[in-house]
Tab-separated table of C-alpha atoms and ligand atoms in Angstrom:
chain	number	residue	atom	x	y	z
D	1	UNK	CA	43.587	103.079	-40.786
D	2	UNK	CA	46.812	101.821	-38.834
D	3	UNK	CA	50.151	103.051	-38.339
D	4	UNK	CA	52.857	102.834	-36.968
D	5	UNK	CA	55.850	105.197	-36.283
D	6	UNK	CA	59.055	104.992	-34.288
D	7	UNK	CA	60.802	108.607	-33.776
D	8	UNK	CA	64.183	109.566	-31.908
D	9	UNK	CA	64.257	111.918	-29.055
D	10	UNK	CA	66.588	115.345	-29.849
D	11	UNK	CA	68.949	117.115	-27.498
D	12	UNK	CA	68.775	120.791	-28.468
D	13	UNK	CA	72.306	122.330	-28.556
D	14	UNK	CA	70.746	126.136	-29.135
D	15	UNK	CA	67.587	125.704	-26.852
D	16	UNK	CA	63.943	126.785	-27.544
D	17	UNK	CA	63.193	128.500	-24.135
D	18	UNK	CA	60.122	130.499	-24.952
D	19	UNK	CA	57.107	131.454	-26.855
D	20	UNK	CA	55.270	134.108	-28.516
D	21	UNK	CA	52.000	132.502	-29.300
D	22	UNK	CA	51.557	129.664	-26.912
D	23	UNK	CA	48.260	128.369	-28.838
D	24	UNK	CA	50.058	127.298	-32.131
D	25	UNK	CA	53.257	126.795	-30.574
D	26	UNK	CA	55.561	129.285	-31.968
D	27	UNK	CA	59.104	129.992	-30.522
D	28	UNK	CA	60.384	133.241	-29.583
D	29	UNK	CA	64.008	132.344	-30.712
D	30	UNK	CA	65.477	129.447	-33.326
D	31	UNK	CA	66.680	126.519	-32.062
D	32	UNK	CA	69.146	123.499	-33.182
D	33	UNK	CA	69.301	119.785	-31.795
D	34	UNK	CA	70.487	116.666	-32.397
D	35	UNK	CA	68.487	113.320	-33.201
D	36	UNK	CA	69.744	110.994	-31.058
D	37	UNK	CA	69.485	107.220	-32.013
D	38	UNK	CA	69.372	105.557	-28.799
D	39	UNK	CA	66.166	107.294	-27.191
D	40	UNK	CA	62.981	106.231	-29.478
D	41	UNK	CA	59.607	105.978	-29.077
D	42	UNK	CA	57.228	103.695	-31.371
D	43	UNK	CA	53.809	104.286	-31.662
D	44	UNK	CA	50.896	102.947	-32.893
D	45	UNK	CA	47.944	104.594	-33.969
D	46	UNK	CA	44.311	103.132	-35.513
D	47	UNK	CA	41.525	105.085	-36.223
D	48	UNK	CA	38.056	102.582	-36.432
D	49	UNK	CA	34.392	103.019	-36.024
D	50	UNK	CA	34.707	100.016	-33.518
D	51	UNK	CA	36.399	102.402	-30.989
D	52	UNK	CA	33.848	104.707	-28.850
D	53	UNK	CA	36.137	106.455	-27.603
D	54	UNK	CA	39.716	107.535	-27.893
D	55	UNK	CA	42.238	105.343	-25.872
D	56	UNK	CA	45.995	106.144	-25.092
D	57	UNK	CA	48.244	103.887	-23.414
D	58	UNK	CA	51.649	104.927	-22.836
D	59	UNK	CA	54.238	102.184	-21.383
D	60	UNK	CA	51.614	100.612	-20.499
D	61	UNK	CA	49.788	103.170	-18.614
D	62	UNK	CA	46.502	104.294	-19.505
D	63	UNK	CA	46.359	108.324	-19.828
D	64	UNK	CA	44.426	109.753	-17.354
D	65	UNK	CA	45.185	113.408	-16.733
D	66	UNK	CA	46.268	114.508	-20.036
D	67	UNK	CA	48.745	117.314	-19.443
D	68	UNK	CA	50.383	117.516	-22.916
D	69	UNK	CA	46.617	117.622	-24.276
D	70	UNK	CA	47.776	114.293	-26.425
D	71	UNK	CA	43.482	114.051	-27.478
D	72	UNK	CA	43.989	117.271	-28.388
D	73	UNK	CA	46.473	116.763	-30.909
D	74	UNK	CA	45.120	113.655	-31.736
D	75	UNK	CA	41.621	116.043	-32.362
D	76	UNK	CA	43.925	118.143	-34.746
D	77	UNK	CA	44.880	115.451	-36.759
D	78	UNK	CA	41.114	113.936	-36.891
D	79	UNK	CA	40.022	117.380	-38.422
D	80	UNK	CA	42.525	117.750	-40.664
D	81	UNK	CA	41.592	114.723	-42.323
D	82	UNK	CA	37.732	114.711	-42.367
D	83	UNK	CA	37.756	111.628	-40.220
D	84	UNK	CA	35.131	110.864	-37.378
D	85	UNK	CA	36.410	107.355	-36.019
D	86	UNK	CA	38.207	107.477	-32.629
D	87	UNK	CA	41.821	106.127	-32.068
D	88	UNK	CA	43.676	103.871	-30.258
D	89	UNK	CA	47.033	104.810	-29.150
D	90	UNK	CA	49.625	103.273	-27.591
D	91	UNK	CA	53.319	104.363	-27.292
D	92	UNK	CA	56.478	103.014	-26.136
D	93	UNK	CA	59.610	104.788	-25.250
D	94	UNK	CA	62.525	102.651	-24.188
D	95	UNK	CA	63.463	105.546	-22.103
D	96	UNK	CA	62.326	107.696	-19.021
D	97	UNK	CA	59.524	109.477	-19.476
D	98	UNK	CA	59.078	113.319	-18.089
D	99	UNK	CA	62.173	114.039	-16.321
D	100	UNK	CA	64.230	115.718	-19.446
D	101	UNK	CA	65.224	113.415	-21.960
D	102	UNK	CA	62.701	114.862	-24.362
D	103	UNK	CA	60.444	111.993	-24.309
D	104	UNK	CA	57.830	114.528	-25.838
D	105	UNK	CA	59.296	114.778	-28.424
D	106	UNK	CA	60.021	111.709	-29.422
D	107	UNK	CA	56.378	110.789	-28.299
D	108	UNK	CA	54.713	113.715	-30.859
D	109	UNK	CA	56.515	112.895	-33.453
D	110	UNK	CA	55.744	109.293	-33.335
D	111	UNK	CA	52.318	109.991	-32.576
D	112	UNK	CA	52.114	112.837	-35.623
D	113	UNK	CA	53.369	110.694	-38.012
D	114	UNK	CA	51.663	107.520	-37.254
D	115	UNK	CA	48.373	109.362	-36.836
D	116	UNK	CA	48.546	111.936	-39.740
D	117	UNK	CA	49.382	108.469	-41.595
D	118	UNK	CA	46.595	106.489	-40.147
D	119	UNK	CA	44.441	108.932	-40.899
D	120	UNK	CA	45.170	108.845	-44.668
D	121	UNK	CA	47.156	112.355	-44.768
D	122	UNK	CA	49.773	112.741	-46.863
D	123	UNK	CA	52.228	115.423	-45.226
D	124	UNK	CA	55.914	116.121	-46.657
D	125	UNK	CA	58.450	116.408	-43.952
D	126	UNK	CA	58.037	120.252	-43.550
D	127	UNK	CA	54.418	119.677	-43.283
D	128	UNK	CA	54.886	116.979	-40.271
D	129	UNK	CA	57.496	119.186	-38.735
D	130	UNK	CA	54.430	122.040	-38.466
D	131	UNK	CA	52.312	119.761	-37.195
D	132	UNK	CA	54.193	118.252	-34.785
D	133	UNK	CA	55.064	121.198	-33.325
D	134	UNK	CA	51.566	122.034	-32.180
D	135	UNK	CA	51.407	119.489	-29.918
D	136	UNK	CA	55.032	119.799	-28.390
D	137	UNK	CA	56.971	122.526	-30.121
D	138	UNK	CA	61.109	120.554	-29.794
D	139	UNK	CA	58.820	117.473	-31.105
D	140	UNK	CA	59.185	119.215	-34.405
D	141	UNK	CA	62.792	118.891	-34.044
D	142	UNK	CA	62.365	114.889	-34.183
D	143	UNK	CA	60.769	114.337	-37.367
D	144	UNK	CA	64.131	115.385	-39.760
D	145	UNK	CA	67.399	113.164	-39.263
D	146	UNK	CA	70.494	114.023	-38.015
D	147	UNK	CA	71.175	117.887	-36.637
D	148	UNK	CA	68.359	119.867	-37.330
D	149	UNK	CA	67.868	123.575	-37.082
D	150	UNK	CA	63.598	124.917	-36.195
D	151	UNK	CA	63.464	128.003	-37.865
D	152	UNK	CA	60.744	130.173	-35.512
D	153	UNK	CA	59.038	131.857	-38.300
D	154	UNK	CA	57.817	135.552	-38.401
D	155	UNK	CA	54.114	134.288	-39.422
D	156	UNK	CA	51.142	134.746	-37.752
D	157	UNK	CA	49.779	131.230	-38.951
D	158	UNK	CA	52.883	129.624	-37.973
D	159	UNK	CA	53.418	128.779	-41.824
D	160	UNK	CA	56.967	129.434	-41.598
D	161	UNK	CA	58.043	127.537	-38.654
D	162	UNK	CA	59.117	124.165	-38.880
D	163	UNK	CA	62.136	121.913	-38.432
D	164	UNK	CA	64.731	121.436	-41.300
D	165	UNK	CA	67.498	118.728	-41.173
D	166	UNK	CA	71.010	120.933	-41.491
D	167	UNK	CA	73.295	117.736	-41.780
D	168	UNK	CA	72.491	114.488	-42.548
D	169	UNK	CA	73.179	111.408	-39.554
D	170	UNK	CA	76.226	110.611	-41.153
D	171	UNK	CA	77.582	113.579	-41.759
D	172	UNK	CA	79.412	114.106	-38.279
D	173	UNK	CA	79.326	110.091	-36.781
D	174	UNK	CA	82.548	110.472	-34.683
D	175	UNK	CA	79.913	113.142	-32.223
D	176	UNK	CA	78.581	111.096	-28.944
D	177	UNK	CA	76.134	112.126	-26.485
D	178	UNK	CA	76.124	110.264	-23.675
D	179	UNK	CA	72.802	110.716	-21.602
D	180	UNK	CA	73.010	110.324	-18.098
D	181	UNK	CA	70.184	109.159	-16.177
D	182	UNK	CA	70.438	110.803	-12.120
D	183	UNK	CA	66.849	110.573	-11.216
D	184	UNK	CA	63.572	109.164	-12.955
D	185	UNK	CA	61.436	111.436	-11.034
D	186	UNK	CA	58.652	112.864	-12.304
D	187	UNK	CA	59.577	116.845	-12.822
D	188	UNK	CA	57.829	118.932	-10.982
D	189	UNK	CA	57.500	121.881	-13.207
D	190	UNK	CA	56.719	121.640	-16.834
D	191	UNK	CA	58.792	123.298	-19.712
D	192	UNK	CA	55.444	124.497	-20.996
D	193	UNK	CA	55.008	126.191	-17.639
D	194	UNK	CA	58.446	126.763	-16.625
D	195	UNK	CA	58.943	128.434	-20.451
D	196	UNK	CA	56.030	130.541	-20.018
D	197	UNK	CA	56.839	131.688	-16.319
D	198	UNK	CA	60.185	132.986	-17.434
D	199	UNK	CA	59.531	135.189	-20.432
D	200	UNK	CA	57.054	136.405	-17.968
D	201	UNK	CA	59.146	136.950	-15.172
D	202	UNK	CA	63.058	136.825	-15.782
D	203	UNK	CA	64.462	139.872	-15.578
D	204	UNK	CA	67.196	138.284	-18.023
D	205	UNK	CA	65.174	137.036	-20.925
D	206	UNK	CA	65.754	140.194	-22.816
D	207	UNK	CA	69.463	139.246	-22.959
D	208	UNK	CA	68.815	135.438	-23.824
D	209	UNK	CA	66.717	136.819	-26.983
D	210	UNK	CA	69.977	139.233	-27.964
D	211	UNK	CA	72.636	136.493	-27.948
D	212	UNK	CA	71.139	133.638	-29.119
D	213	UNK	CA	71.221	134.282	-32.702
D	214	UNK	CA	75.257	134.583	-32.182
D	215	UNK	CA	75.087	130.964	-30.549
D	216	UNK	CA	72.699	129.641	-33.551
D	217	UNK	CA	75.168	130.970	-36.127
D	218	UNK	CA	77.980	129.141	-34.245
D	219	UNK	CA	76.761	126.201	-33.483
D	220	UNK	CA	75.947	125.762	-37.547
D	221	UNK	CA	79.107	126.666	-38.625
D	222	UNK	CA	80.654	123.782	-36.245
D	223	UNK	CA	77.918	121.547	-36.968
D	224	UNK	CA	79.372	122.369	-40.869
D	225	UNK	CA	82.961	122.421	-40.172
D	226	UNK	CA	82.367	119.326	-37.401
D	227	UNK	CA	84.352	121.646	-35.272
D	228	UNK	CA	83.657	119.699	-32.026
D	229	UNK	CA	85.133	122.288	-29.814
D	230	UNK	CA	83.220	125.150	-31.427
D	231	UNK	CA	79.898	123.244	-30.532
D	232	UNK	CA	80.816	122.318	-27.512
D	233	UNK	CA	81.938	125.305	-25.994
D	234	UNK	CA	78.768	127.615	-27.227
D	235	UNK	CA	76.099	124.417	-26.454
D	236	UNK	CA	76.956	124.602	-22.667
D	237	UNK	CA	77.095	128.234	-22.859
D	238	UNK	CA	73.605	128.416	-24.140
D	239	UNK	CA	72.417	125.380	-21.692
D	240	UNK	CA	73.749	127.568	-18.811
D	241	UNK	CA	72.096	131.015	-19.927
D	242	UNK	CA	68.557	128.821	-20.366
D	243	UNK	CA	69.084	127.708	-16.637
D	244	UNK	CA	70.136	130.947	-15.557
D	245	UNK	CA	66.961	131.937	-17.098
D	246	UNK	CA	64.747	129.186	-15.334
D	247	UNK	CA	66.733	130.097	-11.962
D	248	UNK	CA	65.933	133.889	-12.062
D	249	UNK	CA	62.244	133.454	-12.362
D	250	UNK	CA	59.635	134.178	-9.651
D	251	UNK	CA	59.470	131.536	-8.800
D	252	UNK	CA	62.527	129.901	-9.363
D	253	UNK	CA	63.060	126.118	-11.282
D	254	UNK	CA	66.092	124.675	-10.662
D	255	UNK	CA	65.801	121.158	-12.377
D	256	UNK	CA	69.389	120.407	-10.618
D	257	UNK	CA	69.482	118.232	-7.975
D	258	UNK	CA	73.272	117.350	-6.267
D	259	UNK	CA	74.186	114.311	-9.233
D	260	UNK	CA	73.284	116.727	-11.897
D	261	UNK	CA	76.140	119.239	-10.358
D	262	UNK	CA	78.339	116.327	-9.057
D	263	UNK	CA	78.491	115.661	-13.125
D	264	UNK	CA	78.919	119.309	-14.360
D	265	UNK	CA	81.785	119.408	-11.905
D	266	UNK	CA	83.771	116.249	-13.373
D	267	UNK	CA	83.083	117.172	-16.879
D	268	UNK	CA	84.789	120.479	-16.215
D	269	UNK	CA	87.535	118.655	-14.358
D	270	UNK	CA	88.119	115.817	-17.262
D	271	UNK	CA	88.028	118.539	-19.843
D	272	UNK	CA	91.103	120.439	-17.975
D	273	UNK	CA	93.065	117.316	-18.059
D	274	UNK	CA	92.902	116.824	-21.414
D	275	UNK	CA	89.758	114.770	-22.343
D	276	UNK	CA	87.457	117.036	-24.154
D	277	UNK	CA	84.102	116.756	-23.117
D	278	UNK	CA	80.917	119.175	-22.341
D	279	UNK	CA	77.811	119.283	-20.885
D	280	UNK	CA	73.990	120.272	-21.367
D	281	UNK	CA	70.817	119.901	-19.452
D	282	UNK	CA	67.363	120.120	-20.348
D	283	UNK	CA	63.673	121.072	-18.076
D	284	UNK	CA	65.437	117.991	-15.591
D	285	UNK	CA	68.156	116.879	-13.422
D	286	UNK	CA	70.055	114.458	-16.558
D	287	UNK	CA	72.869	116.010	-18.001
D	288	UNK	CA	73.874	114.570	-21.529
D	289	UNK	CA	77.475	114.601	-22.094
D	290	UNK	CA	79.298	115.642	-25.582
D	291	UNK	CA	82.146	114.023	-26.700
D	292	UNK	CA	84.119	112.659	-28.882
D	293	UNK	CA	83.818	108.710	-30.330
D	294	UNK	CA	87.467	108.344	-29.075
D	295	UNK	CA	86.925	109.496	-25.822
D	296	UNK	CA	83.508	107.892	-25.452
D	297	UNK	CA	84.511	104.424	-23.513
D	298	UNK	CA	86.454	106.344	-21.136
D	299	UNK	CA	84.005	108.582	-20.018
D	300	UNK	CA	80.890	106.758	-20.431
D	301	UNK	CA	82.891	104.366	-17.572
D	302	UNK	CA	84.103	107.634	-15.413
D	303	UNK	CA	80.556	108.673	-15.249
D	304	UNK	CA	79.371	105.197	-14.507
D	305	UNK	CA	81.390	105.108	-11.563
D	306	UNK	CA	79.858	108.494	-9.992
D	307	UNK	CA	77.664	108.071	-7.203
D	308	UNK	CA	74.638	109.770	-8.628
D	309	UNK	CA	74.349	107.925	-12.229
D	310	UNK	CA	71.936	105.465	-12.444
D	311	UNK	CA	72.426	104.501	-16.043
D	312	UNK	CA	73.741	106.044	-19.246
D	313	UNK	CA	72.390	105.686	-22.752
D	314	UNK	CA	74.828	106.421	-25.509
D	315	UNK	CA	73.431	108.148	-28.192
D	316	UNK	CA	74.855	109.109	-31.705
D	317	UNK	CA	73.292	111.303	-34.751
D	318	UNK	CA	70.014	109.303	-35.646
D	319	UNK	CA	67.377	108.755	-37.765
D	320	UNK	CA	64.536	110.844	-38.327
D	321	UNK	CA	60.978	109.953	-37.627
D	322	UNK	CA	59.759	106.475	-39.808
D	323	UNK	CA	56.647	104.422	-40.349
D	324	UNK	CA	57.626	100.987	-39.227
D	325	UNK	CA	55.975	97.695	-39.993
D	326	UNK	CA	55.344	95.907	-36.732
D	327	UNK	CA	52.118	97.424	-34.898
D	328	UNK	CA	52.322	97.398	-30.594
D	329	UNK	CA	48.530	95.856	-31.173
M	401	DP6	C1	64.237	122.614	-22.280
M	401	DP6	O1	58.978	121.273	-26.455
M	401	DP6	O2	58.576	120.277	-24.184
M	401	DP6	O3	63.821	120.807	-23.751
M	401	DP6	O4	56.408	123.339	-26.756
M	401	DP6	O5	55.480	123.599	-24.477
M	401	DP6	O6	55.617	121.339	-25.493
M	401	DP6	P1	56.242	122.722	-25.399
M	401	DP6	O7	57.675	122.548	-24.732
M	401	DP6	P2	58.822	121.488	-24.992
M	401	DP6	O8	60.091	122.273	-24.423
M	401	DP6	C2	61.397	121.795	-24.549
M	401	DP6	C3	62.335	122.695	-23.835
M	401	DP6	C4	63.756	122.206	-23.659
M	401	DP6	C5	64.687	122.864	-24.681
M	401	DP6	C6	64.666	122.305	-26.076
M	401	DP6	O9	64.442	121.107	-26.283
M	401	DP6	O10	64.951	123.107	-26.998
């Protein structure tokens, strides 16, 4: 009753920004990412009678105030299987943790997988994506390869939402993200909070929910086509309607702090001189770059040299969650 599964964090290119049933975790719009290879978390997971309690230790710290209600999920999981043993968890992401490189959902799906595995369940990918999801909805996002559309669903149960891979890792190699690290701050705000605050509150939401079906179809079509300049253009479009979303609610979020604009500002500038590159940003300050294998050197050392970058992780179309065969205990 071991396991143990490594999964890839995903930068969404349409953003989920939203829910309409915050208890199973389903979206109010669809949303598209991208696996990316070079942000992973492994996790192991063993359910035994010699454990009185369940134990979660992740990078080394032991979880104390469990804000992504990680027992929780874990509980889910338990049920489903008609298991009463408590686990042992502990996770490792080679990444920071909680300041907008999705490290939640890299973490679920590790944690989904290696648990529902552990705990003798066997879940097709569809099923794992639906699971996932109700313990961090992008999680979901994680568990297929590649670029990978979440269909919301119209069901009550939540039956018909889950994450789908639309092209395979290889499919489109010559697309880089380069994730830039500004801050490893803690955020203050949530996107669970933040998400909810804002369909509460913005007065623009209503406009988010009418256009992003237009940026969905787009960004598929390039995905398709690998029409880099198609995806590009609508995935900062749709990262900059999500902030404007975050900015105009009561209160505001701005994740930004002065590197995450100092960036925005040179990718705009390098993209009028001729080296195509975009942005997007997540519920934090880091801003992951879009380019071009060609043009990835280049800028990866550009933004190296600005003030405000700490470190950059280069990141290409990745795998999909796997079991792996070396435990963390
Ligand atoms: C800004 O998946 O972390 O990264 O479902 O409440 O756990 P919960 O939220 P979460 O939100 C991610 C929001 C985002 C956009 C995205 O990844 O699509």
């Amino acid at each position: 009753m071991k396991s143990t599964a490594a999964a890839n964090a995903n930068i969404a290119l349409v953003k989920y920004w939203g829910k309409r049933d915050s208890r199973l975790i389903l979206p109010q719009n669809s949303s598209i990412s991208m696996t990316c290879d070079g942000l992973t978390t492994k996790t192991t997971v063993e359910f035994s009678e010699k454990y009185g309690k369940d134990t979660v230790l992740i990078n080394d710290e032991e979880l104390v105030k469990d804000e992504r209600d990680i027992l929780g999920h874990i509980e889910r999981i338990r049920s489903m299987a008609g298991i009463k043993e408590k686990a042992k968890v502990i996770s490792e992401s080679n990444f920071p943790v909680a300041a907008g490189l999705a490290s939640s959902a890299s973490g679920f799906a590790a944690l989904t997988l290696a648990a529902a595995t552990a705990a003798g369940l066997k879940l097709s990918e569809k099923e794992l994506t639906i699971l996932s999801r109700q313990g961090s909805g992008s999680s979901c996002r994680s568990i297929p390869e590649g670029f990978v559309e979440w269909h919301k669903g119209i069901a009550a149960d939540g039956s018909d939402s889950y994450a789908e891979s639309i092209a395979g890792k290889n499919h489109w190699h010559d697309f880089s993200m380069i994730a830039c690290i500004v801050s490893e701050a803690k955020k203050k705000v949530s996107s669970r909070a933040g998400m909810a605050q804002t369909v509460a509150t913005s007065p623009y939401y209503d406009g988010w929910l009418r256009t992003v079906d237009e940026d969905l179809r787009k960004i598929r079509e390039g995905i398709l086509n690998k029409d880099f300049s198609l995806v590009g253009i609508t995935a900062e479009q749709n990262c900059l309607k999500m902030h404007a979303l975050m900015m105009t609610t009561r209160p505001s979020i701005i994740y930004w702090i002065p590197a995450t604009l100092e960036i925005i500002h040179h990718v705009q500038a390098w993209r009028e001189e001729g080296i195509e590159c975009y942005f997007t940003i997540d519920g934090g300050p880091q801003v992951k770059v879009m380019c071009l294998e060609k043009d990835e050197k280049e800028l990866n050392k550009r933004l190296l040299d600005l003030e405000g970058v700490k470190k950059t992780v280069l990141c290409k179309p990745g795998d999909g969650a796997q079991l792996i065969g070396e435990h963390l205990f």
